[in-house]
Structure formats: structure tokens, C-alpha cells
């Protein structure tokens, strides 16, 4: 069997920055047990296990007293209210929000303050979307063109002259984003569309599309909770190419051994060690 790697693999800049910040905090705390992430730092179980070994704990919710505790904001970001809560409870904020996500948060807030009715394209329950919505509480979260149509049609009835804008989750597929934008424009032709898709996400998706033309099947390496990894898997599925989303080598079906060429792609939060293990 021949394995062909996608042209873009490994940590993206935002994930690398978040992991480096967490490791530095753990080293500085020297096993004090006072360094925690609020929610998973990134969506990769192997990386989270390694951070735990280094002394980084995990908080699902904020305790009442955070005195002396460093709370690392996950790469997906949080709402400004959550950040204020950490400060008010005595905690120290270590902001590991991806700079691209932070830019989206600030842009969303700026648009809403300027009077725009904002549409946010993404997964309603995803941490990044929840964080952005915290900066623009009045936005419409739309997961697909159908939801965008319903929201835009309703707004057209109540506010026909509204100024509108669209921003997206950084990991949304480009074709999904265009579909949402085109749908909203049927009701608000002057919709302002923010180019919010991360370049690393776009490059990774384009690299996979190119890879699919060269292989019989493809393995997508990454965490099953990772939005960008799941979207890579969806691209392969749409091409009707045999594919599997694998967190470890053990997730790859034995039947894949029958293919002559297998492509290997990976989500933005997949470490090199996992990619190498899966290829081997």
C-alpha cells in the first residue's frame, strides 16, 4: 500500500500557540495544581492527555473562588462575560484564543454596535460560536442555508430596511458559507459578508480535495469532537471516497489494507506524533 500525505498537515498556528501557552503555564506552576483550562483547550484527546500529565487541569464550570488559579481560555475562545467572571472570582486569565477567532469576536461585536443585524454561520452549540455570540448577543446563529432562509425571511418582515452582515465560524466549509450568504442575499441584497474563514482551514480543505484525486481511499486523522476535522471528513464523503475519521491507528478498518493508495489528511489540532503513528 502507498500512503500519500496531504500537502497541509499538523497543528495550525492557533492550536500551536494555545498548546505552547498551556505548556509554559504548566512549567511555570511546577506542579502546583493551579493551572486549568476552561473546557478542552483543543479538540484532540491525545494532546489533552499530555497536558494533564504536565499538570494542566480541566474545569467544566467555574468554581466560586479562583484565587491563585490560572485559567487558560481555550483556542475556541469564550464570551466576554465568562472572562469577566474569571477575573471577578480572583482568577488569572491566560488567553489562548486563536488570534483569528479573536478577530472574529471583535468584528462581530463591532458590527452589532454599529447597528447591523448579524448572521453567524456555524454550529449552534460549538464553543467558538458561543464565544462569538457573547460579543454579539443579538446575532442569528444559522447552521445551514435552510436556517439562514428562515432567519432572513423573518427579519425581512420585521425589519425590511435592516443593515445586515454575515460572519462565520472559522472552520466552516467555504461552500457552506457561500450557500448561507447567497440565501440571505435573496432577502437582503446588500448583505456585508465578512471573510472570516481561517486561511489554514481553507488551505487544509483545498489540500484534501487535491489529494482525493490521487488516492483510492483516505484517512482523516483527528479528534472526533473537532469541527474542522469533521468537515474534512464531510468533504471526502461528498466525493463518495472511502474514508475514515481516525483518532488512533486502531480506528482504521482492516479493509483499508486492500487499497493500493491511501491518502492521509489531518485536522488542525492533530499532533505530528498521531499523524506519524497512523501512517505507520
Short mmCIF file of C-alpha atoms in Angstrom, two decimals:
data_model
loop_
_atom_site.label_atom_id
_atom_site.label_comp_id
_atom_site.label_asym_id
_atom_site.label_seq_id
_atom_site.Cartn_x
_atom_site.Cartn_y
_atom_site.Cartn_z
CA UNK A 1 0.00 0.00 0.00
CA UNK A 2 1.19 3.51 -0.83
CA UNK A 3 0.34 6.32 1.60
CA UNK A 4 0.16 9.85 0.21
CA UNK A 5 0.08 12.72 2.67
CA UNK A 6 -1.94 15.86 2.07
CA UNK A 7 0.12 18.97 1.44
CA UNK A 8 -1.11 20.62 4.66
CA UNK A 9 -0.83 18.65 7.91
CA UNK A 10 -0.21 19.21 11.62
CA UNK A 11 -1.08 21.94 14.08
CA UNK A 12 -2.36 25.22 12.74
CA UNK A 13 -0.93 28.43 14.17
CA UNK A 14 -3.80 28.95 16.63
CA UNK A 15 -3.58 25.43 18.05
CA UNK A 16 0.22 25.58 18.30
CA UNK A 17 0.00 28.88 20.16
CA UNK A 18 -2.61 27.52 22.60
CA UNK A 19 -0.62 24.36 23.34
CA UNK A 20 2.62 26.32 23.80
CA UNK A 21 0.90 28.73 26.21
CA UNK A 22 -0.53 25.85 28.24
CA UNK A 23 2.83 24.06 28.42
CA UNK A 24 4.56 27.27 29.50
CA UNK A 25 1.98 27.85 32.25
CA UNK A 26 2.37 24.27 33.46
CA UNK A 27 6.16 24.61 33.59
CA UNK A 28 5.90 27.91 35.47
CA UNK A 29 3.46 26.46 38.00
CA UNK A 30 5.79 23.49 38.60
CA UNK A 31 3.13 21.02 39.70
CA UNK A 32 1.23 23.44 41.94
CA UNK A 33 -2.11 22.14 40.66
CA UNK A 34 -3.23 25.70 39.99
CA UNK A 35 -3.35 25.73 36.20
CA UNK A 36 -6.59 24.79 34.46
CA UNK A 37 -8.24 25.09 31.07
CA UNK A 38 -11.88 26.13 30.91
CA UNK A 39 -13.27 23.41 28.69
CA UNK A 40 -10.96 21.41 26.41
CA UNK A 41 -8.08 23.57 25.16
CA UNK A 42 -8.39 21.97 21.71
CA UNK A 43 -10.39 19.04 20.37
CA UNK A 44 -7.78 16.28 20.43
CA UNK A 45 -7.79 13.70 23.24
CA UNK A 46 -4.11 12.78 22.91
CA UNK A 47 -2.99 16.37 23.35
CA UNK A 48 -5.31 16.84 26.33
CA UNK A 49 -3.89 13.72 27.98
CA UNK A 50 -0.35 15.04 27.54
CA UNK A 51 -1.30 18.42 29.03
CA UNK A 52 -2.83 16.64 32.01
CA UNK A 53 0.45 14.76 32.54
CA UNK A 54 2.21 18.12 32.59
CA UNK A 55 -0.09 19.38 35.32
CA UNK A 56 -2.81 21.23 33.42
CA UNK A 57 -6.20 20.52 34.96
CA UNK A 58 -9.64 20.82 33.42
CA UNK A 59 -12.63 22.89 34.51
CA UNK A 60 -16.10 22.20 33.15
CA UNK A 61 -17.53 25.12 35.12
CA UNK A 62 -16.04 27.99 37.09
CA UNK A 63 -15.82 27.48 40.88
CA UNK A 64 -16.80 30.35 43.16
CA UNK A 65 -13.22 31.01 44.30
CA UNK A 66 -10.39 31.11 41.77
CA UNK A 67 -7.83 32.83 43.98
CA UNK A 68 -4.30 31.96 42.89
CA UNK A 69 -5.51 29.92 39.92
CA UNK A 70 -4.56 30.47 36.28
CA UNK A 71 -7.44 29.76 33.91
CA UNK A 72 -6.44 29.15 30.30
CA UNK A 73 -9.02 30.26 27.74
CA UNK A 74 -9.38 27.58 25.08
CA UNK A 75 -8.37 28.16 21.46
CA UNK A 76 -12.06 28.45 20.53
CA UNK A 77 -12.48 31.47 22.82
CA UNK A 78 -15.17 32.38 25.36
CA UNK A 79 -17.68 35.19 25.81
CA UNK A 80 -16.53 38.44 27.45
CA UNK A 81 -18.90 37.72 30.35
CA UNK A 82 -17.08 34.45 31.07
CA UNK A 83 -13.72 36.23 31.02
CA UNK A 84 -15.05 38.86 33.42
CA UNK A 85 -16.31 36.10 35.72
CA UNK A 86 -12.81 34.62 35.96
CA UNK A 87 -11.39 37.99 36.99
CA UNK A 88 -14.19 38.70 39.47
CA UNK A 89 -13.62 35.34 41.19
CA UNK A 90 -9.94 36.05 41.69
CA UNK A 91 -8.53 34.05 38.79
CA UNK A 92 -5.76 34.94 36.38
CA UNK A 93 -6.74 34.78 32.71
CA UNK A 94 -4.34 33.22 30.21
CA UNK A 95 -5.93 33.94 26.85
CA UNK A 96 -5.13 31.15 24.39
CA UNK A 97 -7.91 32.16 22.00
CA UNK A 98 -6.80 31.69 18.40
CA UNK A 99 -5.98 35.18 17.03
CA UNK A 100 -8.22 34.51 14.04
CA UNK A 101 -11.12 33.61 16.35
CA UNK A 102 -10.44 36.70 18.48
CA UNK A 103 -10.59 38.86 15.35
CA UNK A 104 -13.99 37.36 14.55
CA UNK A 105 -15.24 38.02 18.06
CA UNK A 106 -14.22 41.67 17.92
CA UNK A 107 -15.61 42.13 14.41
CA UNK A 108 -18.96 40.64 15.42
CA UNK A 109 -19.18 42.97 18.41
CA UNK A 110 -18.22 45.97 16.30
CA UNK A 111 -20.86 45.22 13.66
CA UNK A 112 -23.61 44.79 16.23
CA UNK A 113 -22.67 48.03 18.00
CA UNK A 114 -22.77 49.79 14.62
CA UNK A 115 -26.40 48.75 14.22
CA UNK A 116 -26.06 45.78 11.88
CA UNK A 117 -28.29 42.74 12.24
CA UNK A 118 -25.72 40.00 12.26
CA UNK A 119 -25.97 36.43 10.97
CA UNK A 120 -23.44 33.96 12.37
CA UNK A 121 -22.88 30.84 10.25
CA UNK A 122 -21.75 27.83 12.26
CA UNK A 123 -22.66 25.05 14.66
CA UNK A 124 -25.03 26.42 17.31
CA UNK A 125 -23.50 24.54 20.23
CA UNK A 126 -19.85 24.84 19.25
CA UNK A 127 -17.57 26.68 21.68
CA UNK A 128 -16.34 29.13 19.04
CA UNK A 129 -19.88 30.07 18.04
CA UNK A 130 -20.93 30.51 21.67
CA UNK A 131 -17.93 32.77 22.25
CA UNK A 132 -18.66 34.94 19.21
CA UNK A 133 -22.32 35.17 20.20
CA UNK A 134 -21.15 36.50 23.56
CA UNK A 135 -19.73 39.52 21.73
CA UNK A 136 -22.87 39.93 19.59
CA UNK A 137 -25.80 38.61 21.67
CA UNK A 138 -28.40 39.69 19.13
CA UNK A 139 -26.99 37.69 16.23
CA UNK A 140 -28.85 34.96 14.37
CA UNK A 141 -26.93 31.66 14.51
CA UNK A 142 -27.58 29.69 11.32
CA UNK A 143 -26.20 26.23 10.68
CA UNK A 144 -27.15 25.89 7.01
CA UNK A 145 -28.96 27.59 4.14
CA UNK A 146 -32.36 26.44 5.39
CA UNK A 147 -31.86 28.06 8.78
CA UNK A 148 -30.48 31.16 7.08
CA UNK A 149 -33.60 31.41 4.92
CA UNK A 150 -35.90 31.16 7.93
CA UNK A 151 -33.98 33.80 9.87
CA UNK A 152 -33.65 36.18 6.92
CA UNK A 153 -37.31 35.83 5.94
CA UNK A 154 -38.39 36.61 9.48
CA UNK A 155 -36.11 39.64 9.69
CA UNK A 156 -37.37 40.91 6.33
CA UNK A 157 -40.89 41.03 7.78
CA UNK A 158 -39.95 42.85 11.00
CA UNK A 159 -37.04 45.00 9.76
CA UNK A 160 -37.15 45.24 5.95
CA UNK A 161 -34.59 48.06 5.85
CA UNK A 162 -32.11 46.49 8.25
CA UNK A 163 -28.40 46.69 7.55
CA UNK A 164 -27.17 43.11 7.62
CA UNK A 165 -23.84 41.32 7.86
CA UNK A 166 -22.65 37.73 7.88
CA UNK A 167 -19.72 36.27 9.77
CA UNK A 168 -18.79 32.61 10.05
CA UNK A 169 -17.18 30.07 12.31
CA UNK A 170 -13.54 29.99 11.21
CA UNK A 171 -13.70 26.29 10.31
CA UNK A 172 -16.87 26.34 8.20
CA UNK A 173 -16.57 24.88 4.69
CA UNK A 174 -16.32 27.57 2.00
CA UNK A 175 -19.23 26.12 0.02
CA UNK A 176 -21.43 26.11 3.14
CA UNK A 177 -20.58 29.74 3.82
CA UNK A 178 -21.32 30.78 0.22
CA UNK A 179 -24.64 28.95 0.32
CA UNK A 180 -25.67 30.76 3.51
CA UNK A 181 -24.56 34.12 2.10
CA UNK A 182 -26.40 33.62 -1.20
CA UNK A 183 -29.58 32.65 0.65
CA UNK A 184 -29.55 35.72 2.89
CA UNK A 185 -28.89 37.95 -0.13
CA UNK A 186 -32.23 36.86 -1.59
CA UNK A 187 -33.81 38.90 1.23
CA UNK A 188 -31.05 41.46 1.88
CA UNK A 189 -29.07 42.01 -1.35
CA UNK A 190 -26.68 44.46 0.33
CA UNK A 191 -25.54 41.90 2.90
CA UNK A 192 -21.98 42.58 4.08
CA UNK A 193 -20.07 39.28 4.07
CA UNK A 194 -17.06 39.11 6.39
CA UNK A 195 -14.24 36.89 5.09
CA UNK A 196 -13.88 35.02 8.36
CA UNK A 197 -12.86 31.51 7.27
CA UNK A 198 -9.36 30.79 8.55
CA UNK A 199 -6.75 30.59 5.78
CA UNK A 200 -5.33 27.45 7.39
CA UNK A 201 -8.78 25.84 7.28
CA UNK A 202 -9.21 26.81 3.63
CA UNK A 203 -5.74 25.52 2.70
CA UNK A 204 -6.34 22.25 4.54
CA UNK A 205 -9.66 21.68 2.77
CA UNK A 206 -8.18 22.54 -0.65
CA UNK A 207 -5.25 20.21 0.03
CA UNK A 208 -7.67 17.37 0.79
CA UNK A 209 -9.64 17.99 -2.42
CA UNK A 210 -6.42 17.72 -4.40
CA UNK A 211 -5.42 14.57 -2.51
CA UNK A 212 -8.75 12.87 -3.23
CA UNK A 213 -7.94 12.89 -6.95
CA UNK A 214 -4.82 10.80 -6.31
CA UNK A 215 -5.99 8.04 -3.95
CA UNK A 216 -8.40 5.12 -3.62
CA UNK A 217 -9.35 5.93 -0.01
CA UNK A 218 -8.48 8.48 2.65
CA UNK A 219 -7.83 8.55 6.39
CA UNK A 220 -8.71 11.78 8.22
CA UNK A 221 -6.60 11.90 11.39
CA UNK A 222 -8.02 13.91 14.27
CA UNK A 223 -10.35 14.17 17.22
CA UNK A 224 -13.96 13.20 16.67
CA UNK A 225 -15.08 16.34 18.53
CA UNK A 226 -13.07 18.61 16.23
CA UNK A 227 -15.27 20.69 13.93
CA UNK A 228 -12.58 21.23 11.31
CA UNK A 229 -11.73 17.50 11.29
CA UNK A 230 -15.39 16.55 10.84
CA UNK A 231 -15.66 18.98 7.94
CA UNK A 232 -12.67 17.34 6.25
CA UNK A 233 -14.43 14.01 6.65
CA UNK A 234 -17.59 15.50 5.11
CA UNK A 235 -15.63 16.67 2.06
CA UNK A 236 -14.32 13.14 1.50
CA UNK A 237 -17.80 11.68 1.99
CA UNK A 238 -19.29 14.09 -0.56
CA UNK A 239 -16.79 12.83 -3.12
CA UNK A 240 -18.01 9.30 -2.32
CA UNK A 241 -14.46 8.28 -1.50
CA UNK A 242 -13.95 5.50 1.09
CA UNK A 243 -12.90 7.38 4.21
CA UNK A 244 -12.48 7.02 7.95
CA UNK A 245 -12.02 9.55 10.76
CA UNK A 246 -9.30 8.11 13.00
CA UNK A 247 -8.15 9.34 16.41
CA UNK A 248 -5.66 6.45 16.56
CA UNK A 249 -4.32 3.81 14.18
CA UNK A 250 -6.72 1.35 15.79
CA UNK A 251 -9.66 3.21 14.26
CA UNK A 252 -8.64 2.29 10.70
CA UNK A 253 -10.67 -0.65 9.32
CA UNK A 254 -8.72 -3.72 8.25
CA UNK A 255 -10.37 -3.43 4.83
CA UNK A 256 -8.24 -0.36 4.08
CA UNK A 257 -5.25 -2.67 3.60
CA UNK A 258 -6.77 -3.73 0.28
CA UNK A 259 -6.45 -0.26 -1.27
CA UNK A 260 -3.42 0.44 -3.44
CA UNK A 261 -3.18 4.12 -2.50
CA UNK A 262 -4.49 5.70 0.70
CA UNK A 263 -4.46 9.42 1.40
CA UNK A 264 -3.66 10.84 4.82
CA UNK A 265 -5.10 14.17 5.90
CA UNK A 266 -5.36 15.63 9.40
CA UNK A 267 -7.33 18.19 11.36
CA UNK A 268 -5.72 21.38 12.65
CA UNK A 269 -5.49 20.04 16.21
CA UNK A 270 -3.83 16.73 15.30
CA UNK A 271 -0.21 16.47 16.53
CA UNK A 272 2.58 15.14 14.34
CA UNK A 273 3.01 12.14 16.65
CA UNK A 274 -0.53 10.93 15.91
CA UNK A 275 -0.13 11.54 12.17
CA UNK A 276 3.11 9.53 12.14
CA UNK A 277 1.54 6.72 14.20
CA UNK A 278 -1.42 6.45 11.85
CA UNK A 279 0.79 6.44 8.75
CA UNK A 280 2.99 3.68 10.20
#
